[in-house]
XYZ file of C-alpha atoms in Angstrom:
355
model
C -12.291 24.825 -0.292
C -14.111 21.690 0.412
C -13.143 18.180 0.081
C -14.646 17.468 -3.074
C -12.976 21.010 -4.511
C -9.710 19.946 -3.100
C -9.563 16.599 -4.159
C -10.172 17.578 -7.949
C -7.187 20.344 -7.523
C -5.130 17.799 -6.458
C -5.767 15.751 -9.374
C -5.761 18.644 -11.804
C -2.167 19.007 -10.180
C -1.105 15.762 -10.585
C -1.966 15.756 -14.501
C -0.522 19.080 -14.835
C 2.765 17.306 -13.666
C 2.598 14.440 -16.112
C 1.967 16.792 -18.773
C 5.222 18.886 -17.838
C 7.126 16.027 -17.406
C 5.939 13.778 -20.924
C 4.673 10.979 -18.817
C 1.125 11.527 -19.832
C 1.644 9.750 -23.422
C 4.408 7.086 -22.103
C 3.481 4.266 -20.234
C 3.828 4.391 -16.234
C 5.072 1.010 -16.080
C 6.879 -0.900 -18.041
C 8.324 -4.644 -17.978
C 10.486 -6.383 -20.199
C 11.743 -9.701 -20.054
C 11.924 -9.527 -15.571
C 13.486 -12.822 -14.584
C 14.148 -13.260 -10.411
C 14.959 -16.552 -8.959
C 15.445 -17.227 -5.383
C 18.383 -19.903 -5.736
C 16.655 -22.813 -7.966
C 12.960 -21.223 -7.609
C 12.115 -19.072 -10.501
C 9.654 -16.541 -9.111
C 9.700 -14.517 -12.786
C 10.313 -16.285 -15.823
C 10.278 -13.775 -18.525
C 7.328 -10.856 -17.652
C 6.268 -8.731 -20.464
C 4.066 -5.927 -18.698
C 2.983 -2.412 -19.769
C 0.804 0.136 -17.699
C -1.119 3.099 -19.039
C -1.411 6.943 -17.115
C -4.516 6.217 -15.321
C -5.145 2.908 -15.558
C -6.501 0.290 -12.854
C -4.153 -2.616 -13.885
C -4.996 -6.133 -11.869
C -2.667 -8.727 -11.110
C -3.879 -11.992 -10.284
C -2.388 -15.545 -9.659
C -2.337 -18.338 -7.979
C -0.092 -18.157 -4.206
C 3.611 -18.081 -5.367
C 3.017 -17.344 -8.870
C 5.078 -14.278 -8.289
C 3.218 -11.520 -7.600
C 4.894 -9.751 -4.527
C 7.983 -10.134 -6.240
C 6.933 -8.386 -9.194
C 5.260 -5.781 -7.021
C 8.541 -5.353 -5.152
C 11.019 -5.726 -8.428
C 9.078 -2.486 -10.044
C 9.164 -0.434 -6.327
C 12.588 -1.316 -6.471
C 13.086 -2.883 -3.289
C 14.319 -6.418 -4.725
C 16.507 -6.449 -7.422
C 15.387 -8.081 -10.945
C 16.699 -9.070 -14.311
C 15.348 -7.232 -17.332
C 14.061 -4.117 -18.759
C 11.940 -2.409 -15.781
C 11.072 1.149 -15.975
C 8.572 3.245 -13.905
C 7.651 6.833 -15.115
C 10.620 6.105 -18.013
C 13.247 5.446 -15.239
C 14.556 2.217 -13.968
C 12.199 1.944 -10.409
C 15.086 2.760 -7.965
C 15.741 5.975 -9.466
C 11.892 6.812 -9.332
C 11.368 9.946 -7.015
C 9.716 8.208 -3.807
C 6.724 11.036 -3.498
C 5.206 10.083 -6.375
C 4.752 6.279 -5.106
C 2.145 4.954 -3.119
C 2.676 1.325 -1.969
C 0.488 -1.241 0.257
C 2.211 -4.608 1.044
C 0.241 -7.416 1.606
C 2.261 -7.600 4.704
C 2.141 -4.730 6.741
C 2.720 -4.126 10.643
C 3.261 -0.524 12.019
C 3.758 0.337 15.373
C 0.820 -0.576 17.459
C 0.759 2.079 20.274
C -0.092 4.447 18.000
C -2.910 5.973 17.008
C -4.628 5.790 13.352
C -3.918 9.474 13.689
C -0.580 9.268 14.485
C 0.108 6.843 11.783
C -1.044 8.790 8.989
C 0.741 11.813 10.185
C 4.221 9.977 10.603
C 3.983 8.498 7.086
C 2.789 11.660 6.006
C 5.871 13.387 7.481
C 8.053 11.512 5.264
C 7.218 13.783 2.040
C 8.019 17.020 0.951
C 3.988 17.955 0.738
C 0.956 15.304 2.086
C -2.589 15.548 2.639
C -4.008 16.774 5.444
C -4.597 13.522 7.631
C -8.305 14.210 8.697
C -9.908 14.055 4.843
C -7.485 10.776 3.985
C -8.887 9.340 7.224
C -12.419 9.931 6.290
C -11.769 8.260 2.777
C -10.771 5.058 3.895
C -13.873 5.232 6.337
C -11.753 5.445 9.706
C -12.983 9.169 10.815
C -14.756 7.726 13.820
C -11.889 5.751 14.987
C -8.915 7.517 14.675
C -7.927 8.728 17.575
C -8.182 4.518 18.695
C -4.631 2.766 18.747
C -4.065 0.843 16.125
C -4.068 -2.143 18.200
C -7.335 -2.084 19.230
C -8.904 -1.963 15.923
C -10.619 -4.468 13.998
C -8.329 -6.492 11.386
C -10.390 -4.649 8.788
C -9.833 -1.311 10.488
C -6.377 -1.784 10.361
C -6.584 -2.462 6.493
C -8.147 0.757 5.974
C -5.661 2.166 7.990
C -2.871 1.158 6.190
C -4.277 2.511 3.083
C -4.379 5.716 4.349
C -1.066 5.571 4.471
C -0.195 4.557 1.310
C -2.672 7.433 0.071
C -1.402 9.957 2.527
C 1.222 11.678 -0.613
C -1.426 11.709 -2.899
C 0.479 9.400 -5.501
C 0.846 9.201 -8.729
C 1.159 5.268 -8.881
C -0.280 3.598 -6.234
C 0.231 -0.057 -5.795
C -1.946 -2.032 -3.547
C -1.340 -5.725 -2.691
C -4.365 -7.019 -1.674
C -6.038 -4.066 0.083
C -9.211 -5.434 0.850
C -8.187 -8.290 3.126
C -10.292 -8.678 6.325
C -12.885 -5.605 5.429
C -16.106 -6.010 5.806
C -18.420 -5.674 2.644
C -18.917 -2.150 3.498
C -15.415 -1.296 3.933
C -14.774 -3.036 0.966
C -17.031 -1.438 -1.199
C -15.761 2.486 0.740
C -12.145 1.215 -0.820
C -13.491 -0.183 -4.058
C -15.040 3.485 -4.563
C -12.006 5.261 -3.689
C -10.103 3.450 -5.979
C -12.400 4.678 -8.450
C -11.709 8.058 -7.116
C -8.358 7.880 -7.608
C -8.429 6.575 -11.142
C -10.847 9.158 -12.387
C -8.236 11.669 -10.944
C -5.571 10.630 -12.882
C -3.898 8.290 -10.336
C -2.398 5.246 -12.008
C -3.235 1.917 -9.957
C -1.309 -1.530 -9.776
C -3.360 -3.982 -7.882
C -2.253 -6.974 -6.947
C -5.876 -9.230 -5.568
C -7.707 -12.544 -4.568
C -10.673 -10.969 -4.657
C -11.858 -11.795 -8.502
C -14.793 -9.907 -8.783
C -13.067 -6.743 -6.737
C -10.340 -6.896 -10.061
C -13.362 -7.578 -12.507
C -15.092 -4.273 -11.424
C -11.625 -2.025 -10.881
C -9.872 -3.234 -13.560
C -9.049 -2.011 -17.123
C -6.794 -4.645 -17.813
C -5.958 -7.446 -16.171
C -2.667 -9.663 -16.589
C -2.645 -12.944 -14.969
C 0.707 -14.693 -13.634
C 1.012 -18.519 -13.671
C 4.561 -19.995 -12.574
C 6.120 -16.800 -12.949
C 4.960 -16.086 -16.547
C 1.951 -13.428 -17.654
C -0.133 -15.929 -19.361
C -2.902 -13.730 -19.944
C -3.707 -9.963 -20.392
C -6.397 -8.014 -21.285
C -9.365 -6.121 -20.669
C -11.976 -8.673 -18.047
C -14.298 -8.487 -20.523
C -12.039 -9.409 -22.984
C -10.709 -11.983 -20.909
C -14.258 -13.575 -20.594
C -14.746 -13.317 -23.849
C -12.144 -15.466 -24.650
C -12.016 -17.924 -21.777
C -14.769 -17.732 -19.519
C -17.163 -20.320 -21.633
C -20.661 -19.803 -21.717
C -23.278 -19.269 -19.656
C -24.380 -22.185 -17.090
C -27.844 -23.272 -15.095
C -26.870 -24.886 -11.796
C -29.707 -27.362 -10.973
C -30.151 -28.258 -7.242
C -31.212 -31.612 -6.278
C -30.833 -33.780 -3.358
C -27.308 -34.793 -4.613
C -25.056 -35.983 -7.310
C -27.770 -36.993 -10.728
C -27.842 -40.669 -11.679
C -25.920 -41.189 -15.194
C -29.902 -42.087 -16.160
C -31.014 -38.755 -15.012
C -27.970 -36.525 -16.780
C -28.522 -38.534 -20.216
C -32.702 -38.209 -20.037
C -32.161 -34.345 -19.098
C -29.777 -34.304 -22.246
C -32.042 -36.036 -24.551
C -34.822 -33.990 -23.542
C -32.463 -30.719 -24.106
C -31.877 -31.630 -27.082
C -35.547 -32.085 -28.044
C -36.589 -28.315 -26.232
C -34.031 -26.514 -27.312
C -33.007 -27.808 -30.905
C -33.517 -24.560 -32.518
C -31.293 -21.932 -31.465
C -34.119 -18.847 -31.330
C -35.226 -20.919 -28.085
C -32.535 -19.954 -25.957
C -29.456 -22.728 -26.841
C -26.041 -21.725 -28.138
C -24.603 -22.654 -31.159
C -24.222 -26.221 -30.076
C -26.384 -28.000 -27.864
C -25.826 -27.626 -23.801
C -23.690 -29.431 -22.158
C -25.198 -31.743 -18.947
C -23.002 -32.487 -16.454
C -23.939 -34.310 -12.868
C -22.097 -32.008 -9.810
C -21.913 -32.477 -6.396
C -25.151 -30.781 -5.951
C -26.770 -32.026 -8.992
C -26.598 -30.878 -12.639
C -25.299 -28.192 -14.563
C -26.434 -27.411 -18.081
C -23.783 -25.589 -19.629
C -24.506 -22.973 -22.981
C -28.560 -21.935 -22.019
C -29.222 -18.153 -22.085
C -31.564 -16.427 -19.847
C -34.718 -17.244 -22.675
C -33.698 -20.074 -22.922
C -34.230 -21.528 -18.918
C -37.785 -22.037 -19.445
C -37.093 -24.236 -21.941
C -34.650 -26.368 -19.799
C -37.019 -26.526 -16.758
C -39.461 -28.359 -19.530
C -36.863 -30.595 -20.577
C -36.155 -31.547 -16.431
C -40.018 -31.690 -16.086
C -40.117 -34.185 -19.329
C -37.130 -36.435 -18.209
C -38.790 -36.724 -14.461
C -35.953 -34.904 -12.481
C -37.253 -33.091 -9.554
C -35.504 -29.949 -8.598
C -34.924 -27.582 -5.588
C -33.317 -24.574 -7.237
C -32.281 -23.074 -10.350
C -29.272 -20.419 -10.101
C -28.065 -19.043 -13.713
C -24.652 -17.032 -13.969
C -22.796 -15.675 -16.650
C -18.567 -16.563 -16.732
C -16.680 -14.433 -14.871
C -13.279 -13.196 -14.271
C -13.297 -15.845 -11.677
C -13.945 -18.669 -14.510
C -11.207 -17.272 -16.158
C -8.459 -17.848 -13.227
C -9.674 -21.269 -12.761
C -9.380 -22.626 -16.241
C -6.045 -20.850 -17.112
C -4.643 -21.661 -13.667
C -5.965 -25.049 -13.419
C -6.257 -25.086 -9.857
C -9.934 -26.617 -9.487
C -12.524 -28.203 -11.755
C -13.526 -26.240 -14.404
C -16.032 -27.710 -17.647
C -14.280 -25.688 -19.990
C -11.831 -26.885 -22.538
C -9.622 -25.236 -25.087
C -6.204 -23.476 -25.181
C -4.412 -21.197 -22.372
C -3.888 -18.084 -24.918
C -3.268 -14.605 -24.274
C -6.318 -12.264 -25.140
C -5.482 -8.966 -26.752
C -8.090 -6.229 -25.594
C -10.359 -6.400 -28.299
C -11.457 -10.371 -27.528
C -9.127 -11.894 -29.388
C -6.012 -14.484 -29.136
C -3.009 -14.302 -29.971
């Protein structure tokens, strides 16, 4: 049997034992009312979270928002108030083979091989994978017969997922798994998440990285202070509080207030009616560090905005147009850097909506 062949048993397996056991109509995860404080800190305040069989779910947050500690409340290696239940038992009582977990923090022995590694954590369950194939999809097959403490920090990332892989898990929690890979790396691990998912493997990850969560995701939750203050699907997310589209205009530095209100009369002269590429209201001009940003112009409607520059006399460099991202999102519900968007921190249900 080849890899492919075997890798699609195992996941046929792995369904066949949610379907024996009822767990393929319940929720993998759930979270109800999880409070932890740390003597007068209040790491959880309150979660309300819910995890589907085979979903990618992403955590994100600002740094001690209280991720980890959620991560380690539902592994059951810190104790938490609440309701918190992994495949319908509380986590502690969760059999430990069908849990794959990789801390953010992680140091195994170093005079070992990535071989080695894999085969000792591998040794700790009933039945693993052979280590050779779970080497080879976290891209270490040419290094592993190096010591793990001669290998690149990314190296020993991939590593380290390998061993959290090694048992083949049904709910596999990874805290921040793409730290120090390379882009290649990280795009090997983005694809074997993908893998994973499409074999019926349930995935909690925890991540920085906000487009790595946009494109594994099918929900996201985000954790401010302790509290889930958003959840959804990331394109529901955006939907609801990304903002709109934005043309970043490079200049020689910060526009003159003379400069921002010509380009913005001008705007409003080019792009008055909405079938030439403006939004429902007219953009928004806004001098940056680099120069402007004209906030609410589709893609048809950037020719339109380089006339009204030309017509108000403002030289450019460089035109870069985006869409909002999940990244847009973090910053304007976490507040932790500038962001031109305004309305209310809500909670988006899945279909786009607050509630």
């Amino acid at each position: 049997m080849n890899e492919t062949a075997a890798a699609s048993a195992s996941a046929a397996e792995g369904r066949d034992r949610d379907a024996a056991d009822g767990a393929g109509s319940d929720p993998v995860v759930v979270g109800e009312g999880v409070r932890k404080s740390y003597g007068e800190v209040v790491a959880l305040d309150g979660v309300e979270i819910r995890v589907e069989p085979g979903e990618v779910f992403g955590l994100i947050g600002p740094n001690g928002a209280g991720k980890t500690t959620l991560v380690r409340a539902l592994t059951g290696t810190t104790e938490a108030e609440g309701d918190l239940r992994v495949f319908g038992v509380p986590p502690r009582e969760v059999d430990p083979q069908r849990i794959g977990l990789l801390p953010q923090s992680f140091d195994p022995p170093e005079r070992l091989t990535a071989t080695e590694l894999v085969d000792y954590y591998g040794g700790l369950y009933d039945a693993a994978r052979d280590t050779e194939p779970v080497l080879r999809d976290v891209g270490m097959a040419d290094d592993a017969d190096a010591w793990y403490e001669t290998l690149s920090g990314g190296q020993k990332r991939r590593t380290c997922v390998a061993t959290a892989i090694v048992n083949d898990p049904d709910l596999l929690f990874l805290d921040e798994p793409t730290t120090g890979i390379d882009p290649a790396g990280r795009r090997s691990i983005h694809r074997l998440i993908e893998r994973l998912a499409d074999g019926g493997t349930t995935v909690f990850l925890t991540s920085h990285a906000m487009d790595e969560v946009e494109r594994l995701a099918d929900r996201v939750a985000l954790l401010r202070e302790g509290a889930v203050v958003a959840v959804g699907a990331p394109e529901a997310l955006i939907a609801a509080h990304g903002g709109e589209p934005r043309l970043e205009v490079a200049l020689d530095g910060p526009a003159e207030e003379a400069d921002t209100e010509a380009v913005r009369g001008a705007l409003r002269d080019a792009l008055s009616d909405r079938a030439a590429g403006a939004g429902p209201d007219a953009p928004a001009v806004e001098s940056t560090r680099g120069g402007l940003r004209i906030v609410g112009v589709r893609p048809e409607g950037i020719g339109n905005a380089v006339d009204a520059l030309d017509a108000a006399g403002v030289a450019f460099e460089s035109l870069a147009w985006s869409e909002p991202s999940l990244e847009d999102v973090y910053l304007r519900l976490t507040g932790e850097e500038y962001s031109p968007r305004s309305g209310e921190v809500g909670e988006a249900d899945p279909d786009g909506g607050d509630r």
